[in-house]
Coordinates of C-alpha atoms and ligand atoms in Angstrom, one line a residue:
M1 CA 10.7 -30.4 38.0
Q2 CA 14.1 -28.7 37.4
P3 CA 15.0 -27.1 34.1
K4 CA 18.3 -28.0 32.5
A5 CA 21.4 -26.5 34.4
S6 CA 22.2 -23.9 31.7
V7 CA 18.7 -22.4 32.0
R8 CA 18.5 -22.3 35.8
G9 CA 19.0 -18.7 37.0
L10 CA 19.2 -17.3 33.5
P11 CA 18.4 -13.6 33.6
L12 CA 15.1 -12.6 31.9
Y13 CA 15.3 -10.1 29.0
K14 CA 14.1 -6.7 30.2
P15 CA 12.4 -4.9 27.3
G16 CA 11.7 -1.2 27.3
K17 CA 8.4 -0.3 28.8
S18 CA 5.5 -0.4 26.4
L19 CA 3.2 2.5 25.7
E20 CA 0.2 0.5 26.8
E21 CA 1.9 -0.4 30.1
V22 CA 2.8 3.2 31.0
K23 CA -0.7 4.5 30.1
R24 CA -2.3 1.8 32.2
E25 CA 0.0 2.0 35.2
L26 CA 0.4 5.8 35.4
G27 CA -3.0 6.8 34.1
L28 CA -1.4 9.0 31.4
E29 CA -3.0 9.7 28.1
D30 CA -0.2 11.3 26.1
V31 CA 2.8 9.1 26.2
I32 CA 5.8 8.9 23.8
K33 CA 8.1 5.9 23.6
L34 CA 11.8 6.6 22.9
A35 CA 12.9 3.3 24.5
S36 CA 13.3 0.5 22.0
N37 CA 14.9 2.1 19.0
E38 CA 11.8 1.7 16.9
N39 CA 11.1 3.9 13.9
P40 CA 8.9 7.0 14.9
F41 CA 7.8 7.4 11.3
G42 CA 6.1 4.0 11.1
C43 CA 6.6 2.0 7.9
S44 CA 6.3 2.5 4.1
P45 CA 2.7 2.9 3.0
R46 CA 3.5 0.2 0.4
V47 CA 3.3 -2.3 3.3
W48 CA -0.3 -1.5 4.1
K49 CA -1.3 -2.0 0.5
A50 CA 0.6 -5.3 0.2
L51 CA -1.1 -6.6 3.3
E52 CA -4.5 -5.8 1.8
E53 CA -3.6 -8.1 -1.0
I54 CA -3.2 -11.2 1.2
K55 CA -6.4 -10.9 3.2
G56 CA -7.7 -14.2 1.8
E57 CA -4.6 -16.2 2.6
F58 CA -4.5 -16.3 6.4
Q59 CA -5.5 -20.0 6.6
Y60 CA -2.3 -21.1 4.8
Y61 CA 1.1 -21.6 6.3
P62 CA 3.8 -19.4 4.8
E63 CA 6.4 -20.7 2.5
G64 CA 9.4 -21.5 4.8
A65 CA 12.0 -20.3 2.4
A66 CA 10.3 -16.9 1.9
P67 CA 10.9 -16.9 -1.9
E68 CA 9.4 -13.5 -2.8
L69 CA 11.2 -11.7 0.0
R70 CA 14.4 -13.7 -0.8
E71 CA 14.3 -12.6 -4.4
K72 CA 13.6 -9.0 -3.7
L73 CA 16.1 -8.7 -1.0
A74 CA 18.8 -10.5 -2.9
E75 CA 18.3 -8.1 -5.8
H76 CA 18.3 -5.1 -3.4
L77 CA 21.5 -6.2 -1.7
E78 CA 23.0 -7.5 -4.9
V79 CA 23.8 -10.9 -3.3
D80 CA 23.2 -14.5 -4.4
P81 CA 19.8 -15.5 -2.9
R82 CA 21.5 -18.6 -1.5
R83 CA 23.4 -16.4 0.9
L84 CA 20.3 -15.3 2.8
I85 CA 18.5 -16.8 5.8
F86 CA 15.4 -15.3 7.4
G87 CA 14.4 -15.2 11.1
N88 CA 11.5 -14.3 13.3
G89 CA 13.5 -11.1 14.0
S90 CA 17.3 -11.1 13.8
D91 CA 16.9 -12.3 17.5
E92 CA 15.9 -15.7 16.1
I93 CA 19.1 -15.9 13.9
V94 CA 21.1 -15.0 17.0
Q95 CA 19.6 -18.0 18.7
M96 CA 20.1 -20.2 15.6
L97 CA 23.7 -19.3 15.6
A98 CA 24.3 -20.5 19.1
R99 CA 22.2 -23.6 18.6
T100 CA 24.2 -24.5 15.4
Y101 CA 27.7 -23.7 16.6
L102 CA 28.0 -24.1 20.4
E103 CA 28.6 -27.3 22.2
P104 CA 28.6 -27.2 26.1
G105 CA 31.8 -25.6 27.2
D106 CA 32.5 -23.8 23.9
E107 CA 33.2 -20.1 24.2
S108 CA 31.7 -17.1 22.5
V109 CA 33.4 -13.8 22.7
M110 CA 31.5 -10.5 23.0
A111 CA 31.9 -7.0 24.2
D112 CA 30.9 -5.8 27.7
F113 CA 28.5 -3.9 27.2
T114 CA 26.6 -5.0 24.1
F115 CA 23.3 -6.5 23.0
P116 CA 22.4 -8.9 25.9
R117 CA 21.0 -11.8 23.7
Y118 CA 24.5 -12.9 22.7
D119 CA 25.2 -13.8 26.3
T120 CA 21.8 -15.4 26.9
V121 CA 21.8 -17.7 23.8
T122 CA 25.4 -18.8 24.6
R123 CA 24.4 -19.8 28.2
I124 CA 21.3 -21.6 27.0
E125 CA 23.5 -23.9 24.9
G126 CA 25.8 -24.5 27.9
G127 CA 28.4 -22.2 26.3
V128 CA 30.7 -19.8 28.1
P129 CA 30.4 -16.1 27.3
V130 CA 33.8 -14.4 27.3
V131 CA 33.4 -10.7 27.7
V132 CA 35.9 -8.0 26.6
P133 CA 35.3 -4.5 27.9
L134 CA 34.6 -1.7 25.5
R135 CA 37.2 1.0 25.1
E136 CA 35.5 4.3 25.3
G137 CA 32.3 2.7 24.2
V138 CA 33.9 1.0 21.2
H139 CA 34.5 -2.7 20.6
D140 CA 38.1 -3.5 21.5
L141 CA 39.0 -5.7 18.5
E142 CA 42.5 -6.3 19.7
G143 CA 41.2 -7.4 23.1
M144 CA 38.6 -9.6 21.4
L145 CA 41.3 -11.2 19.2
A146 CA 43.4 -11.9 22.3
A147 CA 40.4 -13.5 24.0
I148 CA 40.0 -16.2 21.2
T149 CA 41.1 -19.7 22.3
E150 CA 40.8 -23.1 20.7
K151 CA 37.4 -23.3 22.4
T152 CA 36.0 -20.2 20.8
R153 CA 33.3 -20.7 18.1
L154 CA 31.6 -17.4 17.8
V155 CA 32.6 -13.8 18.1
W156 CA 29.9 -11.1 18.3
I157 CA 30.5 -7.6 16.9
C158 CA 27.5 -5.3 17.3
N159 CA 28.1 -2.5 14.7
P160 CA 26.7 0.1 15.6
N161 CA 26.9 -1.2 19.1
N162 CA 23.8 -1.3 21.2
P163 CA 23.7 0.5 23.7
T164 CA 26.6 2.8 23.0
G165 CA 25.8 3.6 19.3
T166 CA 29.5 3.5 18.3
I167 CA 31.0 1.8 15.2
V168 CA 34.1 -0.1 14.3
S169 CA 35.6 1.0 11.0
Q170 CA 36.2 -0.9 7.7
D171 CA 39.9 -0.8 8.3
A172 CA 39.8 -2.0 11.8
L173 CA 37.3 -4.8 10.9
S174 CA 39.3 -6.0 7.9
D175 CA 42.5 -6.1 9.9
F176 CA 40.7 -8.1 12.6
L177 CA 39.1 -10.5 10.1
D178 CA 42.5 -11.2 8.5
R179 CA 43.7 -12.5 11.9
I180 CA 40.7 -14.7 12.9
P181 CA 41.6 -18.4 13.2
P182 CA 39.6 -20.8 10.9
H183 CA 37.5 -22.4 13.7
V184 CA 35.7 -19.2 14.5
L185 CA 32.6 -17.6 13.0
V186 CA 32.3 -13.8 13.3
V187 CA 28.8 -12.4 13.7
L188 CA 28.4 -8.8 12.5
D189 CA 25.2 -7.6 14.0
E190 CA 24.2 -4.6 11.8
A191 CA 20.6 -4.0 13.1
Y192 CA 21.1 -0.3 12.6
Y193 CA 23.1 -0.5 9.3
E194 CA 20.7 1.7 7.3
Y195 CA 21.0 4.6 9.8
V196 CA 24.8 4.9 9.5
T197 CA 26.2 7.8 7.4
D198 CA 29.8 7.7 8.5
S199 CA 32.1 7.0 5.6
T200 CA 34.4 4.7 7.6
Y201 CA 31.6 2.3 8.3
P202 CA 32.3 -1.2 6.8
D203 CA 30.9 -2.4 3.6
S204 CA 30.5 -5.8 5.2
I205 CA 28.9 -7.5 2.2
S206 CA 32.1 -6.8 0.2
L207 CA 34.1 -8.4 3.0
L208 CA 32.1 -11.5 2.7
D209 CA 33.4 -12.1 -0.8
Y210 CA 36.8 -13.1 0.4
N211 CA 35.9 -14.0 4.0
P212 CA 33.5 -17.0 4.4
Q213 CA 33.9 -16.8 8.2
I214 CA 31.4 -14.0 8.7
I215 CA 27.7 -13.7 9.0
I216 CA 26.0 -10.3 8.8
L217 CA 22.7 -9.8 10.6
R218 CA 20.2 -7.1 9.7
T219 CA 16.6 -6.5 10.5
F220 CA 13.3 -5.0 9.3
S221 CA 12.5 -3.9 12.8
K222 CA 14.5 -0.6 12.8
I223 CA 14.6 1.7 9.8
Y224 CA 11.9 -0.3 7.9
G225 CA 9.6 0.2 10.8
L226 CA 8.3 -3.3 11.0
A227 CA 9.2 -4.4 14.5
A228 CA 5.7 -5.7 15.1
F229 CA 6.1 -8.3 12.3
R230 CA 9.5 -9.7 13.5
V231 CA 11.6 -10.2 10.4
G232 CA 15.4 -10.3 10.4
Y233 CA 17.9 -11.8 8.0
G234 CA 21.4 -13.1 7.8
I235 CA 23.9 -12.8 4.9
A236 CA 26.7 -15.4 4.8
H237 CA 28.5 -18.0 2.7
P238 CA 26.0 -20.6 1.4
D239 CA 27.8 -23.3 3.5
V240 CA 27.0 -21.3 6.7
I241 CA 23.5 -20.7 5.6
A242 CA 23.0 -24.4 4.9
E243 CA 24.0 -25.3 8.5
L244 CA 21.7 -22.7 10.0
E245 CA 18.8 -24.0 7.8
R246 CA 19.0 -27.3 9.7
V247 CA 18.0 -25.7 12.9
R248 CA 15.5 -23.1 11.5
E249 CA 11.9 -23.7 12.5
P250 CA 9.9 -24.7 9.4
F251 CA 7.6 -21.7 9.2
N252 CA 9.5 -19.2 11.3
V253 CA 8.7 -16.0 9.3
N254 CA 5.0 -15.7 9.1
R255 CA 3.0 -14.9 5.9
L256 CA 2.2 -11.3 6.9
A257 CA 5.8 -10.6 7.9
Q258 CA 7.2 -11.9 4.6
K259 CA 4.7 -9.9 2.6
A260 CA 5.3 -6.7 4.6
A261 CA 9.1 -7.0 4.4
A262 CA 9.0 -7.7 0.6
A263 CA 7.0 -4.5 0.1
A264 CA 9.2 -2.4 2.5
V265 CA 12.4 -3.3 0.8
E266 CA 11.2 -1.7 -2.5
D267 CA 10.6 1.7 -0.9
E268 CA 14.1 3.2 -0.8
A269 CA 12.8 6.7 -0.6
F270 CA 11.2 5.9 2.7
V271 CA 14.4 4.6 4.1
L272 CA 16.3 7.6 2.9
Y273 CA 13.7 10.0 4.5
C274 CA 14.0 8.2 7.8
R275 CA 17.8 8.2 7.7
N276 CA 17.9 12.0 7.1
Q277 CA 15.3 12.7 9.8
N278 CA 17.3 10.6 12.2
R279 CA 20.5 12.6 11.5
M280 CA 18.6 15.8 12.1
G281 CA 17.2 14.4 15.3
I282 CA 20.6 13.5 16.5
K283 CA 21.8 17.0 15.8
Q284 CA 18.8 18.5 17.6
M285 CA 19.5 16.4 20.7
T286 CA 23.3 16.6 20.8
E287 CA 23.3 20.4 20.4
K288 CA 21.3 20.6 23.6
F289 CA 23.5 18.1 25.3
D290 CA 26.5 20.1 24.4
E291 CA 24.9 23.3 25.6
W292 CA 24.1 21.6 29.0
G293 CA 27.6 20.1 29.3
L294 CA 26.3 16.4 29.0
S295 CA 28.6 13.9 27.4
Y296 CA 27.4 11.2 25.1
F297 CA 28.8 8.5 22.8
P298 CA 29.0 9.2 19.1
A299 CA 25.6 8.1 17.9
H300 CA 25.6 6.1 14.6
G301 CA 22.3 4.3 15.0
N302 CA 18.9 5.8 15.9
F303 CA 19.6 6.2 19.6
I304 CA 21.9 8.1 21.9
L305 CA 23.5 7.0 25.1
V306 CA 23.9 10.2 27.2
D307 CA 25.6 10.7 30.6
T308 CA 23.1 12.6 32.8
G309 CA 25.4 12.8 35.8
H310 CA 22.6 11.4 38.0
P311 CA 21.4 7.9 38.9
A312 CA 19.8 6.8 35.6
D313 CA 16.8 5.2 37.3
E314 CA 15.9 8.6 38.8
V315 CA 16.1 10.3 35.4
F316 CA 14.1 7.5 33.9
Q317 CA 11.3 7.8 36.6
H318 CA 11.2 11.5 36.2
L319 CA 10.7 11.2 32.4
L320 CA 8.3 8.3 32.8
H321 CA 6.0 10.2 35.0
R322 CA 5.9 13.0 32.4
G323 CA 5.0 10.5 29.7
V324 CA 8.4 10.1 28.1
I325 CA 9.7 6.5 28.1
V326 CA 13.5 6.0 27.6
R327 CA 15.8 3.3 28.8
S328 CA 17.7 3.6 32.0
G329 CA 21.3 2.7 31.6
V330 CA 21.3 0.7 34.9
H331 CA 20.6 -2.6 33.2
L332 CA 22.8 -1.7 30.2
G333 CA 26.0 -1.3 32.2
F334 CA 25.8 2.5 32.4
P335 CA 24.3 3.5 35.8
E336 CA 24.2 7.3 35.1
H337 CA 23.4 7.2 31.4
I338 CA 20.0 7.0 29.7
R339 CA 19.5 5.6 26.2
V340 CA 17.1 7.6 24.2
T341 CA 15.7 6.7 20.7
V342 CA 15.7 9.5 18.2
G343 CA 12.1 10.4 17.7
K344 CA 10.2 12.9 15.5
K345 CA 11.2 16.6 16.0
E346 CA 8.4 17.4 18.4
Q347 CA 9.0 14.2 20.4
N348 CA 12.7 15.0 20.7
E349 CA 11.6 18.5 21.9
R350 CA 9.4 17.1 24.5
F351 CA 12.1 14.8 25.8
L352 CA 14.6 17.6 25.9
E353 CA 12.2 19.9 27.8
E354 CA 11.6 17.2 30.4
L355 CA 15.2 16.3 30.7
H356 CA 16.1 19.9 31.1
A357 CA 13.5 20.4 33.8
F358 CA 15.1 17.5 35.7
L359 CA 18.6 18.9 35.3
Q360 CA 17.6 22.3 36.4
K361 CA 15.9 20.9 39.5
R362 CA 18.8 18.6 40.4
G363 CA 21.6 20.7 39.1
K364 CA 24.1 20.1 36.3
Ligands
PLP421 C1 21.9 -4.9 18.1 C2 20.6 -5.5 18.0 N1 20.5 -6.7 17.4 C3 19.4 -7.4 17.2 C4 18.2 -6.8 17.6 C5 16.9 -7.6 17.4 O1 16.2 -7.1 16.4 P1 15.0 -7.9 15.8 O2 13.8 -7.1 16.1 O3 15.3 -8.1 14.3 O4 14.9 -9.3 16.5 C6 18.2 -5.6 18.2 C7 16.9 -5.0 18.7 O5 16.9 -4.0 19.4 C8 19.4 -4.9 18.4 O6 19.5 -3.7 19.0

């Protein structure tokens, strides 16, 4: 039996290698994972406590609308609760967007290179991905505007961009939004929002007030340290939310995940701690890169895309065999770069030592 045409030959998503996989395959005990932009500090202890409280509730389906999480998050973000939608990770909202807005033949505009799911979900719906190359690792908003046709339904802006870590500024984004035609919805994927400290970074929620054509995506998988639970959310005009709600699976965010996220959102001190540690980690790593003459993109999230000057798979394998998992840039569009997640100080040190050993052996 054949799958539908749009699914035939679709590339499989290649996640970073897991700790378990590397330990098993290479027989290593002491492995660190700096590959999937997870939070090395775990999550707020409030989450553990909250989960204890619902031990007797596992036989019940969750409430589909996630009322407790909705209320707490709406208060935290200072938005109307009707402006929120929750997903099984923001990945699921990415999928819901394509399912809701794309007919076969419709176009969705995205950067090359960016988060690969925008391309995949577009293709699944029979849509056409229109890719606009990055300019020095940054979204080319003028180019993206020029790529919009009457067939365009979605425009994806990943901010900070994965894998480059670069941002588009408030001014550039506002100017872009002012010129977007009315048949297009702009998706601002802000998975790394809480890590950004740059003052030019957009206050996207304020943009929403006078621009109903945007949806902001955020997640509990990154700074909140809840990747295992899979919770993401979208913030948009209630009309957009109402359409997405039609395609949402009834119980898409599970009971544990809702509880965990609702507890995590209250612990602002934890988020602040992680943000500061992350900034220090970026400094720790980039000082060494500068010393060794390696170039890298300005890192605004919790990862750095660094040019090693060598085939990325070789660097990746070298590090892997020494128990340090990073992402090779080969499948991310950067054949000589690696993407490394910022870890704890001692993890960063270990990564830097192993990378340095490689560079000394191979010359840089
Ligand atoms: C830019 C971007 N968007 C979305 C996601 C998906 O996050 P979630 O775990 O919420 O599905 C990721 C995960 O790495 C990401 O980097």
